[in-house]
């Protein structure tokens, strides 16, 4: 739903659309089998995480945008802490609006659990639109 809203706004206002997805990655030790696979495939752990975690999400969103007639779409895969990564991406790209989904937790539960959407909305230097 957040992708649909962002696509609609970008189309209405002829805006550039940046689509980001963040894979959380703790640089935990990997087992030997995975290490061998990464070595054979000549992939870094980061490339593997992106390929497995966010690539399909980003491609699906890009396909939706293209189907809606948008051509100026940039995919930005990230690894790290989601709120921090979203904020850094928004700032570096000088975006005017962050559109993101929320799981629909209540205000108090979201604040107590520290949801990503609450952290982004509270710290962003631009406008935020949260979609339930």
mmCIF file of C-alpha atoms in Angstrom:
data_model
loop_
_atom_site.group_PDB
_atom_site.id
_atom_site.type_symbol
_atom_site.label_atom_id
_atom_site.label_comp_id
_atom_site.label_asym_id
_atom_site.label_seq_id
_atom_site.Cartn_x
_atom_site.Cartn_y
_atom_site.Cartn_z
ATOM 1 C CA UNK A 1 0.000 0.000 0.000
ATOM 2 C CA UNK A 2 2.857 2.390 0.720
ATOM 3 C CA UNK A 3 4.345 1.709 -2.717
ATOM 4 C CA UNK A 4 0.962 2.397 -4.339
ATOM 5 C CA UNK A 5 0.642 5.710 -2.486
ATOM 6 C CA UNK A 6 4.205 6.782 -3.347
ATOM 7 C CA UNK A 7 3.725 5.842 -6.999
ATOM 8 C CA UNK A 8 0.456 7.769 -7.168
ATOM 9 C CA UNK A 9 2.062 10.888 -5.664
ATOM 10 C CA UNK A 10 5.116 10.664 -7.917
ATOM 11 C CA UNK A 11 2.884 10.337 -10.967
ATOM 12 C CA UNK A 12 0.606 13.220 -9.951
ATOM 13 C CA UNK A 13 3.485 15.589 -9.270
ATOM 14 C CA UNK A 14 5.950 14.328 -11.911
ATOM 15 C CA UNK A 15 8.403 13.568 -9.139
ATOM 16 C CA UNK A 16 11.426 11.311 -9.073
ATOM 17 C CA UNK A 17 10.725 8.148 -7.123
ATOM 18 C CA UNK A 18 13.345 6.554 -4.885
ATOM 19 C CA UNK A 19 12.413 3.151 -3.521
ATOM 20 C CA UNK A 20 14.471 1.761 -0.679
ATOM 21 C CA UNK A 21 14.304 -1.424 1.332
ATOM 22 C CA UNK A 22 16.552 -2.198 4.262
ATOM 23 C CA UNK A 23 17.741 -5.650 5.265
ATOM 24 C CA UNK A 24 18.762 -5.829 8.880
ATOM 25 C CA UNK A 25 22.124 -7.529 9.117
ATOM 26 C CA UNK A 26 24.049 -8.361 12.206
ATOM 27 C CA UNK A 27 27.531 -9.342 11.116
ATOM 28 C CA UNK A 28 27.110 -12.665 12.833
ATOM 29 C CA UNK A 29 29.407 -15.539 12.076
ATOM 30 C CA UNK A 30 28.172 -17.645 9.233
ATOM 31 C CA UNK A 31 28.484 -21.376 8.983
ATOM 32 C CA UNK A 32 31.194 -22.955 6.865
ATOM 33 C CA UNK A 33 28.784 -24.098 4.141
ATOM 34 C CA UNK A 34 27.509 -20.554 3.573
ATOM 35 C CA UNK A 35 31.080 -19.212 3.608
ATOM 36 C CA UNK A 36 32.049 -21.706 0.886
ATOM 37 C CA UNK A 37 28.970 -20.832 -1.174
ATOM 38 C CA UNK A 38 29.751 -17.116 -0.975
ATOM 39 C CA UNK A 39 33.360 -17.754 -1.972
ATOM 40 C CA UNK A 40 32.386 -19.945 -4.953
ATOM 41 C CA UNK A 41 29.769 -17.445 -6.126
ATOM 42 C CA UNK A 42 32.168 -14.559 -5.470
ATOM 43 C CA UNK A 43 29.572 -12.749 -3.363
ATOM 44 C CA UNK A 44 30.074 -10.659 -0.277
ATOM 45 C CA UNK A 45 27.833 -11.267 2.717
ATOM 46 C CA UNK A 46 26.223 -7.895 2.016
ATOM 47 C CA UNK A 47 25.442 -8.776 -1.617
ATOM 48 C CA UNK A 48 23.973 -12.087 -0.500
ATOM 49 C CA UNK A 49 21.744 -10.459 2.113
ATOM 50 C CA UNK A 50 20.497 -7.881 -0.389
ATOM 51 C CA UNK A 51 19.852 -10.546 -3.005
ATOM 52 C CA UNK A 52 17.954 -12.730 -0.552
ATOM 53 C CA UNK A 53 16.125 -10.086 1.461
ATOM 54 C CA UNK A 54 15.237 -6.983 -0.498
ATOM 55 C CA UNK A 55 15.897 -7.463 -4.200
ATOM 56 C CA UNK A 56 12.470 -8.971 -4.950
ATOM 57 C CA UNK A 57 10.681 -6.325 -2.873
ATOM 58 C CA UNK A 58 12.424 -3.556 -4.788
ATOM 59 C CA UNK A 59 11.850 -5.154 -8.185
ATOM 60 C CA UNK A 60 8.134 -5.650 -7.439
ATOM 61 C CA UNK A 61 7.788 -1.989 -6.468
ATOM 62 C CA UNK A 62 9.696 -0.895 -9.577
ATOM 63 C CA UNK A 63 7.410 -3.003 -11.756
ATOM 64 C CA UNK A 64 4.360 -1.358 -10.160
ATOM 65 C CA UNK A 65 5.857 2.073 -10.840
ATOM 66 C CA UNK A 66 6.646 1.221 -14.456
ATOM 67 C CA UNK A 67 3.127 -0.172 -14.955
ATOM 68 C CA UNK A 68 1.802 3.183 -13.686
ATOM 69 C CA UNK A 69 3.887 4.979 -16.305
ATOM 70 C CA UNK A 70 6.780 6.165 -14.143
ATOM 71 C CA UNK A 71 10.204 5.987 -15.724
ATOM 72 C CA UNK A 72 12.282 8.001 -13.237
ATOM 73 C CA UNK A 73 12.591 5.300 -10.560
ATOM 74 C CA UNK A 74 15.723 4.544 -8.550
ATOM 75 C CA UNK A 75 16.073 1.437 -6.394
ATOM 76 C CA UNK A 76 18.195 1.758 -3.275
ATOM 77 C CA UNK A 77 18.905 -1.499 -1.431
ATOM 78 C CA UNK A 78 20.431 -1.021 2.026
ATOM 79 C CA UNK A 79 21.748 -3.151 4.837
ATOM 80 C CA UNK A 80 21.689 -1.895 8.398
ATOM 81 C CA UNK A 81 19.352 -0.448 10.958
ATOM 82 C CA UNK A 82 16.119 0.334 9.083
ATOM 83 C CA UNK A 83 15.225 3.724 10.593
ATOM 84 C CA UNK A 84 18.780 5.042 10.384
ATOM 85 C CA UNK A 85 19.210 3.776 6.809
ATOM 86 C CA UNK A 86 15.932 5.329 5.661
ATOM 87 C CA UNK A 87 16.813 8.673 7.242
ATOM 88 C CA UNK A 88 20.325 8.679 5.763
ATOM 89 C CA UNK A 89 18.986 7.793 2.329
ATOM 90 C CA UNK A 90 16.318 10.501 2.481
ATOM 91 C CA UNK A 91 18.856 13.102 3.502
ATOM 92 C CA UNK A 92 21.465 12.130 0.920
ATOM 93 C CA UNK A 93 18.863 12.124 -1.875
ATOM 94 C CA UNK A 94 17.311 15.413 -0.666
ATOM 95 C CA UNK A 95 13.819 13.941 -0.704
ATOM 96 C CA UNK A 96 10.845 16.112 0.156
ATOM 97 C CA UNK A 97 8.542 13.314 1.323
ATOM 98 C CA UNK A 98 9.077 9.887 2.839
ATOM 99 C CA UNK A 99 6.201 7.477 2.224
ATOM 100 C CA UNK A 100 6.338 4.309 4.266
ATOM 101 C CA UNK A 101 4.099 1.617 5.606
ATOM 102 C CA UNK A 102 3.288 0.977 9.205
ATOM 103 C CA UNK A 103 2.154 -2.244 10.775
ATOM 104 C CA UNK A 104 -0.782 -0.475 12.367
ATOM 105 C CA UNK A 105 0.249 -0.794 15.984
ATOM 106 C CA UNK A 106 -1.455 1.632 18.303
ATOM 107 C CA UNK A 107 0.209 4.936 19.132
ATOM 108 C CA UNK A 108 1.327 3.834 22.600
ATOM 109 C CA UNK A 109 2.473 0.363 21.555
ATOM 110 C CA UNK A 110 4.390 1.831 18.605
ATOM 111 C CA UNK A 111 6.122 4.366 20.814
ATOM 112 C CA UNK A 112 6.993 1.788 23.470
ATOM 113 C CA UNK A 113 8.273 -0.740 20.955
ATOM 114 C CA UNK A 114 10.078 1.940 18.985
ATOM 115 C CA UNK A 115 8.638 1.155 15.571
ATOM 116 C CA UNK A 116 10.670 2.094 12.520
ATOM 117 C CA UNK A 117 7.905 4.357 11.211
ATOM 118 C CA UNK A 118 7.704 6.279 14.499
ATOM 119 C CA UNK A 119 11.466 6.740 14.605
ATOM 120 C CA UNK A 120 11.618 7.907 11.000
ATOM 121 C CA UNK A 121 8.656 10.263 11.358
ATOM 122 C CA UNK A 122 10.088 11.728 14.538
ATOM 123 C CA UNK A 123 13.572 12.329 13.194
ATOM 124 C CA UNK A 124 13.061 13.088 9.491
ATOM 125 C CA UNK A 125 13.992 16.516 8.170
ATOM 126 C CA UNK A 126 11.249 16.270 5.559
ATOM 127 C CA UNK A 127 7.551 15.434 5.560
ATOM 128 C CA UNK A 128 6.474 11.831 6.211
ATOM 129 C CA UNK A 129 3.357 10.019 5.085
ATOM 130 C CA UNK A 130 2.628 6.790 6.980
ATOM 131 C CA UNK A 131 0.326 4.311 5.290
ATOM 132 C CA UNK A 132 -1.609 1.663 7.219
#
